[in-house]
Short mmCIF file of C-alpha atoms in Angstrom, two decimals:
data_model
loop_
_atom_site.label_atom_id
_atom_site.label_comp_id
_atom_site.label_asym_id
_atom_site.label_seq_id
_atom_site.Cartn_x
_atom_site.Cartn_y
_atom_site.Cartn_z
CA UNK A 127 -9.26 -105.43 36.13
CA UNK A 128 -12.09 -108.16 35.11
CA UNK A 129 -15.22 -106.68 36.09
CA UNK A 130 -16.63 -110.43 36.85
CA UNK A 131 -13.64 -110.94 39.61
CA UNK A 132 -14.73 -107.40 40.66
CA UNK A 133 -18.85 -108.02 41.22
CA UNK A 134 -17.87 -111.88 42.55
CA UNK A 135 -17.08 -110.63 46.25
CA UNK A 136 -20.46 -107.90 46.27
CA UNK A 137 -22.75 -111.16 45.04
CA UNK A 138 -21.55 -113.49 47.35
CA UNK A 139 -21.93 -110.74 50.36
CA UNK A 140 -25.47 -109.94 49.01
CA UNK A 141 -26.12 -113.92 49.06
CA UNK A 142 -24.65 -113.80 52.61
CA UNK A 143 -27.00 -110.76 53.44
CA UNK A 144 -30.12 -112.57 52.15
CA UNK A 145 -29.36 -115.85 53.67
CA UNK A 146 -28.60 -114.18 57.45
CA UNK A 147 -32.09 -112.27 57.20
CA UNK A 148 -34.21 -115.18 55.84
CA UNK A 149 -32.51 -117.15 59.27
CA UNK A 150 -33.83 -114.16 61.14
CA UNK A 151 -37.42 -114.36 60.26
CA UNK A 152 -39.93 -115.25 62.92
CA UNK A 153 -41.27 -118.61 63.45
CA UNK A 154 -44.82 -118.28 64.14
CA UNK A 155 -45.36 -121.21 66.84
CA UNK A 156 -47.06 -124.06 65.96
CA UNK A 157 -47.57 -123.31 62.16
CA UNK A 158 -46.78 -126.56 60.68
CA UNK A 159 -49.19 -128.41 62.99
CA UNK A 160 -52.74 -129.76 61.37
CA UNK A 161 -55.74 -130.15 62.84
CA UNK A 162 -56.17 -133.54 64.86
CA UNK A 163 -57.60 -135.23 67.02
CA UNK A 164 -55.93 -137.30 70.01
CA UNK A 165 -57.55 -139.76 71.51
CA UNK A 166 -55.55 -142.92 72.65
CA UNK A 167 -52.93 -143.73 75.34
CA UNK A 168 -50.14 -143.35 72.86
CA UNK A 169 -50.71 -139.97 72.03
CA UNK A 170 -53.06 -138.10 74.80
CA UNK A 171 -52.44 -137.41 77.85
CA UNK A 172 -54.95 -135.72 80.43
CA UNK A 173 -53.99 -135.07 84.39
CA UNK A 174 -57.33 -133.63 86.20
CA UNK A 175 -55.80 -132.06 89.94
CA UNK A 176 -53.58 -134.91 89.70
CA UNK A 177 -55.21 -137.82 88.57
CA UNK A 178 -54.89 -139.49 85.29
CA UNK A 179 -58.32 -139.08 82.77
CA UNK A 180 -59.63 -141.43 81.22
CA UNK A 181 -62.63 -141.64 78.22
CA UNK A 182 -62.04 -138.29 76.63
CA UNK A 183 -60.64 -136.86 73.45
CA UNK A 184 -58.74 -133.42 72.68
CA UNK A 185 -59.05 -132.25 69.23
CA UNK A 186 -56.13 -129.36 67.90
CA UNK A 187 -57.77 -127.03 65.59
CA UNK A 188 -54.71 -124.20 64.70
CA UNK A 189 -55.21 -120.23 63.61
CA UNK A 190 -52.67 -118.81 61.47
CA UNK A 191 -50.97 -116.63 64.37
CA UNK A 192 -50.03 -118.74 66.94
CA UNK A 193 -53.31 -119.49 68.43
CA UNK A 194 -55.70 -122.43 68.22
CA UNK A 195 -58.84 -124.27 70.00
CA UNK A 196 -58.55 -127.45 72.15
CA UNK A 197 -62.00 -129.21 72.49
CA UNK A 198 -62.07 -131.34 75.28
CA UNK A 199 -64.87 -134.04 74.48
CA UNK A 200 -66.44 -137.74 76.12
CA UNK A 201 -65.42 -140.45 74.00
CA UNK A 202 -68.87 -141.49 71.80
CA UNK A 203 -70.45 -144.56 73.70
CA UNK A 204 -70.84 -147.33 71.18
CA UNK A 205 -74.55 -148.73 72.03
CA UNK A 206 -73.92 -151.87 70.11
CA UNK A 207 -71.10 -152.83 72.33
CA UNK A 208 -73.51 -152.62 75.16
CA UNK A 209 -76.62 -154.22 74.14
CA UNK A 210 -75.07 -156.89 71.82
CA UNK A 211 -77.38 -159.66 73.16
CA UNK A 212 -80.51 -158.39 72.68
CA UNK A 213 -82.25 -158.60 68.90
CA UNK A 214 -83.38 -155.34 68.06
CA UNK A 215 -83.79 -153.37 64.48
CA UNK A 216 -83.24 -150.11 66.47
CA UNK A 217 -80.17 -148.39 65.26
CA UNK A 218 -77.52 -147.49 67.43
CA UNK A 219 -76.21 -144.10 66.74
CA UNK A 220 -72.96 -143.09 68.72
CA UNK A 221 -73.54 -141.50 71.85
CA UNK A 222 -71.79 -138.27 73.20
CA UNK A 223 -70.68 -138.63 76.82
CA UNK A 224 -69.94 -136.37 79.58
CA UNK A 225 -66.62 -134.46 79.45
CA UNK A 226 -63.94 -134.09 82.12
CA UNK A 227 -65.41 -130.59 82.36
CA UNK A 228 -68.45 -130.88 84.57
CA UNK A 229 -71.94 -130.40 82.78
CA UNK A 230 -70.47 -129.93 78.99
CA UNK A 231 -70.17 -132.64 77.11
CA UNK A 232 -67.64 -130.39 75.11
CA UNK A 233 -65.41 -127.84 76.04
CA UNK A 234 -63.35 -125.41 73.97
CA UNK A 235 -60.27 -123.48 75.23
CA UNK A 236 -58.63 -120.92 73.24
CA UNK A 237 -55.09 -121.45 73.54
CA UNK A 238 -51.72 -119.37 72.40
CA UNK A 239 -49.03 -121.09 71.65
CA UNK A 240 -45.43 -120.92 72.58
CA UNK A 241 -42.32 -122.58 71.26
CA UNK A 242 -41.45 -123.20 67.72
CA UNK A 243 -42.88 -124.59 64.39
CA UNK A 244 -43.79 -128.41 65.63
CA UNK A 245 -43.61 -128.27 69.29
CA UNK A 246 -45.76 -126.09 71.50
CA UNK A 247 -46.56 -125.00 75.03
CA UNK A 248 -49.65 -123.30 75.97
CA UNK A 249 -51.39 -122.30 79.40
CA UNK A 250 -54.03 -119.85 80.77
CA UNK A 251 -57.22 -119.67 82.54
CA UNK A 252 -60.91 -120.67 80.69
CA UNK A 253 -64.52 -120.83 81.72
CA UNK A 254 -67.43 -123.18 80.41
CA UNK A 255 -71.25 -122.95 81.04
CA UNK A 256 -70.95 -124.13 84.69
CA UNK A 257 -67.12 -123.83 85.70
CA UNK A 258 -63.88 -121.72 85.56
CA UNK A 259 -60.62 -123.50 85.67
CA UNK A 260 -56.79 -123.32 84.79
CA UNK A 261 -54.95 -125.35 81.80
CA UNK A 262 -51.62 -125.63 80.41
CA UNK A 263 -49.86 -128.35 78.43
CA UNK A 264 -47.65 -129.53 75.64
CA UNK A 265 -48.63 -130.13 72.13
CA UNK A 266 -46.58 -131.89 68.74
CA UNK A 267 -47.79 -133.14 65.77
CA UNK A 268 -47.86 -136.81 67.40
CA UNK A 269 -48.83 -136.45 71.55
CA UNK A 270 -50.66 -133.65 73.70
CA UNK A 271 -50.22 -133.55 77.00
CA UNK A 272 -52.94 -131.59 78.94
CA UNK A 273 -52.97 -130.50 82.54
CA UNK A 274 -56.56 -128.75 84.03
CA UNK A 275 -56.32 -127.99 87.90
CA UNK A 276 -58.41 -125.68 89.83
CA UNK A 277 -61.44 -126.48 88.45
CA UNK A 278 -64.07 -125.01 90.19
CA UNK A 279 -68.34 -124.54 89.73
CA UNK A 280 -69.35 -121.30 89.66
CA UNK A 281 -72.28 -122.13 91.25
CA UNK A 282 -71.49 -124.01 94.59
CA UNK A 283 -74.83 -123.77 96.87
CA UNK A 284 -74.94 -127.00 97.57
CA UNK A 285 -71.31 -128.17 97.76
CA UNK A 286 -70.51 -129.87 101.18
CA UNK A 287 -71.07 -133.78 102.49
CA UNK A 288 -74.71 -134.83 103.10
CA UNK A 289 -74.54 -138.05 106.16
CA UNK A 290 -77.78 -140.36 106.30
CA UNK A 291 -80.16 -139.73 109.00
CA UNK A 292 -79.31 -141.02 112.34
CA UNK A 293 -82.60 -141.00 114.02
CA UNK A 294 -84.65 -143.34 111.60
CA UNK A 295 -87.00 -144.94 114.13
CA UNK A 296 -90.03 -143.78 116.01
CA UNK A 297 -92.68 -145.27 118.92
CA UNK A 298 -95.78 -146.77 117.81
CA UNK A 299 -98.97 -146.43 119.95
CA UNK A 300 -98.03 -150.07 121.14
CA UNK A 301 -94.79 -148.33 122.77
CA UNK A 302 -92.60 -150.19 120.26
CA UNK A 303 -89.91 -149.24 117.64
CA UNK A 304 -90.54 -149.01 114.23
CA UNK A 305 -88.36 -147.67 110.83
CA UNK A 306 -89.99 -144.45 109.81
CA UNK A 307 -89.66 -145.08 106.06
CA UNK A 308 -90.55 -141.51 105.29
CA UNK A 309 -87.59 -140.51 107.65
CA UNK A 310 -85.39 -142.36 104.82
CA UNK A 311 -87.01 -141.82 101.76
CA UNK A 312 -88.90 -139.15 100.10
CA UNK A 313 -92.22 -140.98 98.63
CA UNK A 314 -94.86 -139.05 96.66
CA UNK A 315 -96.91 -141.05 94.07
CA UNK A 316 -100.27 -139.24 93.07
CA UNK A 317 -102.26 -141.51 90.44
CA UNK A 318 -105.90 -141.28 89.17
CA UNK A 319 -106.01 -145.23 88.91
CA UNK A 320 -105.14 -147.48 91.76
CA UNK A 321 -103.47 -150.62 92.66
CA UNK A 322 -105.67 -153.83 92.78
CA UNK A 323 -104.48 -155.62 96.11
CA UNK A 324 -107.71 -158.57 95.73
CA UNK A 325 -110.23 -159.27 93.57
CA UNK A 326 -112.87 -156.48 94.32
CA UNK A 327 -110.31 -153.97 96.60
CA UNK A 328 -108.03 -151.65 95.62
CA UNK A 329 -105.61 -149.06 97.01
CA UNK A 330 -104.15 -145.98 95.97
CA UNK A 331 -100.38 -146.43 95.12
CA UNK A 332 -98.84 -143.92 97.57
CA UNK A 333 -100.44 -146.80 100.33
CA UNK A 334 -99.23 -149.72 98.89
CA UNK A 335 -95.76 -148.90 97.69
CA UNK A 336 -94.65 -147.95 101.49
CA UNK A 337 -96.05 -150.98 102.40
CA UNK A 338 -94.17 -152.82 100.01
CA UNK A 339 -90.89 -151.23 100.56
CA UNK A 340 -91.27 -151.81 104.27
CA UNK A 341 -91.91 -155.29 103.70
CA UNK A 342 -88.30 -155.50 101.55
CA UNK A 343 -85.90 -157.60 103.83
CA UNK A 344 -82.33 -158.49 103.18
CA UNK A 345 -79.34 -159.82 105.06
CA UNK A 346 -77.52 -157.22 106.52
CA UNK A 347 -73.46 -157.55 107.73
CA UNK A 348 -74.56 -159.93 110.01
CA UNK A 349 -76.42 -161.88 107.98
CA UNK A 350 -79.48 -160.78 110.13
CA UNK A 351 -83.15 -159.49 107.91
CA UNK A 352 -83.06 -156.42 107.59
CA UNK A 353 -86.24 -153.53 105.95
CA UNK A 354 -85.07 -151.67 103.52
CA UNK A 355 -85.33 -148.32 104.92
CA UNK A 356 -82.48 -149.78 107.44
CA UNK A 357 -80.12 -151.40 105.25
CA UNK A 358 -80.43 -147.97 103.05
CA UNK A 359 -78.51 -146.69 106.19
CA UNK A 360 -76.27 -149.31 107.20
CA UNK A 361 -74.97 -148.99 103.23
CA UNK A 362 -74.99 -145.32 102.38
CA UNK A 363 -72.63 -143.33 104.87
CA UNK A 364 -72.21 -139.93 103.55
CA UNK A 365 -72.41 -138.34 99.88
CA UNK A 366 -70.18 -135.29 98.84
CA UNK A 367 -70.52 -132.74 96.63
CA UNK A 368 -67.36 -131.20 96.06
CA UNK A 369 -66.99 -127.34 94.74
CA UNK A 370 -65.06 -128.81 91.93
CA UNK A 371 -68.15 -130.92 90.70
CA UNK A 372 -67.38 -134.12 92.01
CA UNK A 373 -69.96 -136.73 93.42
CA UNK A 374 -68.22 -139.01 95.87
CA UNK A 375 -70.04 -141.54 98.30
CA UNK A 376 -68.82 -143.42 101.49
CA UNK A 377 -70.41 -146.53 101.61
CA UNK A 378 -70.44 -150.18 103.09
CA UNK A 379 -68.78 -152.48 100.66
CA UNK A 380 -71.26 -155.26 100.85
CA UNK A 381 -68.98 -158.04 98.89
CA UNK A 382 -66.58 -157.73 101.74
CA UNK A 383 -66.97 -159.42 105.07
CA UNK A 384 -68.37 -156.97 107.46
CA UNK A 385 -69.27 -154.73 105.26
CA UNK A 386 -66.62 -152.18 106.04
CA UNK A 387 -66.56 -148.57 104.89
CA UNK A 388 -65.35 -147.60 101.76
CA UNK A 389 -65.13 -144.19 99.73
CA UNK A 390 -65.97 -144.14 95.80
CA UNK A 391 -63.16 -142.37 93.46
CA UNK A 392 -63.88 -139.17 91.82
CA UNK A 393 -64.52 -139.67 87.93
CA UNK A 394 -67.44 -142.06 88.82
CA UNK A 395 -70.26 -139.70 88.97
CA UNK A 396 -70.36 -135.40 88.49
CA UNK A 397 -72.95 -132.38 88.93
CA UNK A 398 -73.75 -129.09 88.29
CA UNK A 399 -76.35 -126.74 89.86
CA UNK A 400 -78.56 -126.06 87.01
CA UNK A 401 -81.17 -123.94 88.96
CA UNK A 402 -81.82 -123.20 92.35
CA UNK A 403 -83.65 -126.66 93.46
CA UNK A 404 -82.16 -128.77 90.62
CA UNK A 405 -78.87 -130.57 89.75
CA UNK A 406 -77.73 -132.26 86.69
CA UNK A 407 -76.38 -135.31 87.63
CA UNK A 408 -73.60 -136.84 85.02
CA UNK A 409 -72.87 -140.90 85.96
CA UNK A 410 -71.31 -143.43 84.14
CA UNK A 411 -72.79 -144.18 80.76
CA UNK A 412 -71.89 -147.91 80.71
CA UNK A 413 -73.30 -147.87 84.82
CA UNK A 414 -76.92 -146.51 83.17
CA UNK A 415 -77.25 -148.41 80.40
CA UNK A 416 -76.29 -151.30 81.90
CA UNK A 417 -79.36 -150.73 84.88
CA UNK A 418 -81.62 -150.03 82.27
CA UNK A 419 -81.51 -152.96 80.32
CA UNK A 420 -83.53 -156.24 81.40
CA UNK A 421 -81.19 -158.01 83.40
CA UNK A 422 -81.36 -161.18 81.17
CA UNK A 423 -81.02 -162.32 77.00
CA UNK A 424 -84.15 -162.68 74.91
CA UNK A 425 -87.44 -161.64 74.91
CA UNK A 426 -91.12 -162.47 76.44
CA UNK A 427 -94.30 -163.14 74.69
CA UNK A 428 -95.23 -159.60 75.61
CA UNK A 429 -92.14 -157.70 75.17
CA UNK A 430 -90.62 -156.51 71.99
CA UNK A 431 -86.58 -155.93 72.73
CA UNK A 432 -86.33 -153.26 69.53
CA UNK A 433 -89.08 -151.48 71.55
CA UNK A 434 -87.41 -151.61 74.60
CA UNK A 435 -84.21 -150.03 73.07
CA UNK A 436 -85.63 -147.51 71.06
CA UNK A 437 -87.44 -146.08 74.08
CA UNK A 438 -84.10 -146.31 75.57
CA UNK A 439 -82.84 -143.87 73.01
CA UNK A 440 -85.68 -141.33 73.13
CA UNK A 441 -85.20 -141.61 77.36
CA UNK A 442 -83.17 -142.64 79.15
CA UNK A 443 -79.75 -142.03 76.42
CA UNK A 444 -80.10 -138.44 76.21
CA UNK A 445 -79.24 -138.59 80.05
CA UNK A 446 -75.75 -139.53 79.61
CA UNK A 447 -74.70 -136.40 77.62
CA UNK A 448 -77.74 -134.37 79.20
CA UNK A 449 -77.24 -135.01 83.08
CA UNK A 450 -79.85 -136.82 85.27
CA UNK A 451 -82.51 -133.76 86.70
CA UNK A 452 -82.15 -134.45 90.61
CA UNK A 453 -84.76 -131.82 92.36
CA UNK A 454 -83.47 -131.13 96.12
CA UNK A 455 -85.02 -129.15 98.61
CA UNK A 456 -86.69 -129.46 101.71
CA UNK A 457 -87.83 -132.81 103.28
CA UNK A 458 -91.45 -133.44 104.13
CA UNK A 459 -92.67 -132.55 107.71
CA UNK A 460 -93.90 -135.88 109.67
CA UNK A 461 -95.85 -136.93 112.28
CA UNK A 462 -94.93 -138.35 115.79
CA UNK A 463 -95.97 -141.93 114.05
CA UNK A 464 -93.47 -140.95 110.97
CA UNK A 465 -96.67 -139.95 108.45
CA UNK A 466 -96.92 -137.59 105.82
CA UNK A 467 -98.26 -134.09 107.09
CA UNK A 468 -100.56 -132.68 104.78
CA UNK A 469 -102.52 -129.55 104.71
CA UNK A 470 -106.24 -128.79 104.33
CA UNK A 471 -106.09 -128.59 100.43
CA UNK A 472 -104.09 -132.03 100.52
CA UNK A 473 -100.80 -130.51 99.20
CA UNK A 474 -97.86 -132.19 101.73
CA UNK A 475 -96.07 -129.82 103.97
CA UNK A 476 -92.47 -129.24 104.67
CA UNK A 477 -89.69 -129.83 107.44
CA UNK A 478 -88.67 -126.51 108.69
CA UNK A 479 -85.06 -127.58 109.92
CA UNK A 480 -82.94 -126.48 106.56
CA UNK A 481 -80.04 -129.09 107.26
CA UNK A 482 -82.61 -131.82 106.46
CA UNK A 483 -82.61 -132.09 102.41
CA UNK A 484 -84.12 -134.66 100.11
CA UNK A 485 -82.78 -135.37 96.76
CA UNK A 486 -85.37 -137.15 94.45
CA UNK A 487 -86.19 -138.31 91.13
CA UNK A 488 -89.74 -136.33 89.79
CA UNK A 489 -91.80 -136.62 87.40
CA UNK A 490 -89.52 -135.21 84.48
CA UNK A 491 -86.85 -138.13 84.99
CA UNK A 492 -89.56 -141.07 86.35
CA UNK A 493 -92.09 -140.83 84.44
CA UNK A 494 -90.71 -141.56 80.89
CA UNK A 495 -88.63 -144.45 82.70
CA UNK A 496 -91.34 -145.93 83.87
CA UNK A 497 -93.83 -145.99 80.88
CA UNK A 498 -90.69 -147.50 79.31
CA UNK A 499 -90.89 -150.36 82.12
CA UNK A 500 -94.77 -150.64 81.88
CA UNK A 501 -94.42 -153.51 79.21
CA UNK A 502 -91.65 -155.44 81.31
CA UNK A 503 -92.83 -155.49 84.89
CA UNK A 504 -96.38 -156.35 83.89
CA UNK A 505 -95.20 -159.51 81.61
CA UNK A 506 -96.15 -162.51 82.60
CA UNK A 507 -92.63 -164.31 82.71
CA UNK A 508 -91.70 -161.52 84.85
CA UNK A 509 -94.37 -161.74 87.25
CA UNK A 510 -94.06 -165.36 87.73
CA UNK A 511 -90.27 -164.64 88.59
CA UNK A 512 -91.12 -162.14 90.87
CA UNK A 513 -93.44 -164.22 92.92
CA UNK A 514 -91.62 -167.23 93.07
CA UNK A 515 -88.88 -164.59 94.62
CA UNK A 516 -91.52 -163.24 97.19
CA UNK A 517 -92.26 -166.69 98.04
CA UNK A 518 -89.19 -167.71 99.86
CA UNK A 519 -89.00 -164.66 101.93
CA UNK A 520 -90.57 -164.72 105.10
CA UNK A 521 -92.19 -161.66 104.97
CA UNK A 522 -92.81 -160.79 101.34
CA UNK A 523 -94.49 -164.28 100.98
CA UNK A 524 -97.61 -162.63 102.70
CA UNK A 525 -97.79 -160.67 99.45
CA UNK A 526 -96.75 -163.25 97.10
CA UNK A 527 -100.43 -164.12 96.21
CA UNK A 528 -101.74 -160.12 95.79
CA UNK A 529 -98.03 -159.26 93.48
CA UNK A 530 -99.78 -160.31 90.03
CA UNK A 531 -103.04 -157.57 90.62
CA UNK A 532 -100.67 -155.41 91.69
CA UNK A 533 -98.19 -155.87 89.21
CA UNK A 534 -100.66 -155.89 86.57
CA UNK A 535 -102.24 -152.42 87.53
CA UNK A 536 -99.41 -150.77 87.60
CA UNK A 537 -99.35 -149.42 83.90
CA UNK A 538 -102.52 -147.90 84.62
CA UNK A 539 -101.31 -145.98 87.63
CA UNK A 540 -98.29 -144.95 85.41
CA UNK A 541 -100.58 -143.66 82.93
CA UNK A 542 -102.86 -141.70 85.13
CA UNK A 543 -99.81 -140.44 87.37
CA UNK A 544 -99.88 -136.80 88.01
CA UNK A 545 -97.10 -136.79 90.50
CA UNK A 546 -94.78 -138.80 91.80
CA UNK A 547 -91.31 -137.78 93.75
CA UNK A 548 -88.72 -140.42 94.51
CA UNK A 549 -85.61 -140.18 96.00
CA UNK A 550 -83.63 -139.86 99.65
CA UNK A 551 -83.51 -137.68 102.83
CA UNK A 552 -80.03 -136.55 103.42
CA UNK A 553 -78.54 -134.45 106.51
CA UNK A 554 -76.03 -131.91 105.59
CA UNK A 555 -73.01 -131.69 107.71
#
């Protein structure tokens, strides 16, 4: 017999051997996916508790066993976009904002992945600094699909819905009805210098700026004058803080006719519970920016725009990625005539009725804002705009001739502040 005809049947068995166990070897999922980062509408999708996400990226880095990191991350806010009108030699880095994932502006999950060599499932339960949650999702080489749902803070003290105080009024010694603007607003403003109202007489600040406020007027629904302290109500309903870190408001839409009631969609606004009397409040970034810029084009005399900006970078920027410090706690105690109590060493004392909180602005957040607004509010052009605006109200106009002292000492007072606390009195439900 040929020996060749006799080994061609064993080599072409051994060929069929070797081919059947190289089809039989494991594929290890996801191993011919690369790192990547998706970041569009054509190729990411991201479904918060059933609502679409906007303004965030998911970068893919891959392990060699199956496994692999998502990072969940803000999309970088592009400064020159926003402040494109202004000449300035500042330069605008890219900005990290907040992620979906309440008080990070990152988030890394690792995942383990399921399916085959280019297409991959993954799900599971992860954590971050502040909150636990559940994922799962789909993942090629071209689209990832992610889906995070019972997202949840792990610290939810002050989760519930906070209404504005009802009983805002009190009865002078005349027997008539005022607004109690300390029933509204939490005011504190200790200063060494103080506020010239007239040539040869000043005031301390914490006098005049009540004063001031309570002289604010504007049209209400009904087109009636209104104080401030009373349209504060009229507008702001009720504010929630959900356990999942949501901020939501109910509020009067004032561009509609009657101002009716309307509710703000999650995604606007977030928090987390940094510390036992602080939050970290996460808004916007184009809402912040866009309120701390001067609210017209070119420059003053006195102010220098690349100033401006690059105090906005050291200040008020940070707070994007950083979260807002909101201080919340008790409300001050008051008087029958709506005053400040304070105690013999002048220190203010406190409401003892718990349900009563205020959530303010101190001197951490205000005072860096403010020595950034020094140069602006005590410009010239400015001031003349602000009085011919006092003039045409009715009650302002009283004022309209002291607003230039005033205005003009008031980057002394920010310089010689040693305390000041801003912010509003809320009821919890």
């Amino acid at each position: 017999m040929n020996l060749k005809l006799f080994y061609l049947p064993l080599i072409i068995g051994a060929m069929g051997l070797a081919t059947s166990c190289k089809s039989d070897d494991p594929v290890t999922p996801g191993e011919q996916l690369e790192e990547k980062t998706y970041s569009t509408s054509d190729d990411l999708s991201i479904i918060l508790d059933g609502t679409a996400v906007t303004g965030q990226t998911v970068t893919f880095t891959p392990s060699a066993d199956g496994k692999g990191t998502i990072t969940i991350a803000g999309v970088m806010l592009d400064l020159n976009d926003l402040i494109g009108s202004i000449p300035t030699k500042a330069v605008m880095p890219g900005i990290p904002t907040p992620s979906m994932i309440p008080g990070s502006s990152s988030v890394s999950i690792p995942v383990e992945l399921s399916g085959d060599a280019n297409n991959c499932t993954f799900s599971g339960n992860g954590e971050s600094t502040y909150c636990t949650f559940s994922y799962d999702g789909t993942l090629t080489a071209d689209k990832l699909s992610l889906s995070i749902s019972e997202l949840k803070l792990k610290n939810t003290s002050i989760a519930g819905t906070y209404a504005a105080p009802e009983n805002i009024y009190i009865t002078d010694s005349w027997g008539n009805q005022q607004v109690a603007l300390n029933k509204v607003m939490r005011i504190i403003w200790e200063a060494d210098s103080t506020i010239e109202v007239a040539p040869g007489w000043s005031l301390p600040v914490k006098k005049i700026l009540p004063l001031t406020l309570m002289m604010v007027t504007l049209p209400d629904a009904d087109g009636n004058k209104q104080q401030l302290p009373t349209l504060l109500n009229e507008v702001l309903k009720e504010v929630t803080f959900g356990e999942d870190g949501s901020v939501t408001a109910k509020y009067a839409d004032t561009k509609q006719e009657g101002w009716p009631a309307v509710t703000s969609p999650k995604g606007f606004a977030q928090y987390v519970v940094k510390e036992d009397g602080t939050l970290l409040l996460f808004l916007n970034p184009q809402s912040i920016i866009a309120s701390a810029l001067p609210g017209r084009n070119g420059s003053t005399k006195a102010i220098d725009p690349s100033a401006i900006v690059e105090g906005l970078l050291t200040t008020v920027v940070p707070m994007i990625s950083n979260g807002i410090p909101v201080r919340y706690g008790k409300c001050l105690a008051l008087d029958e005539e709506g005053q400040i109590i304070y105690n013999e060493d002048g220190a203010p004392t406190f409401d003892t009725d718990s349900s009563n909180v205020s959530f303010y602005l101190d001197n951490e957040t205000l005072l860096p804002i403010l020595k950034l607004a020094a140069p602006i509010i005590s410009d010239d052009d400015i001031i003349n705009s602000i009085v011919e605006i006092a003039q045409k109200d009715p009650i302002m106009g009283s004022m309209a001739e002291s607003l230039p002292g005033i205005l003009k000492s008031l980057p002394g007072v920010i310089d010689t502040t040693t305390d000041i606390q801003l912010g509003l009195n809320l009821v919890k439900k």
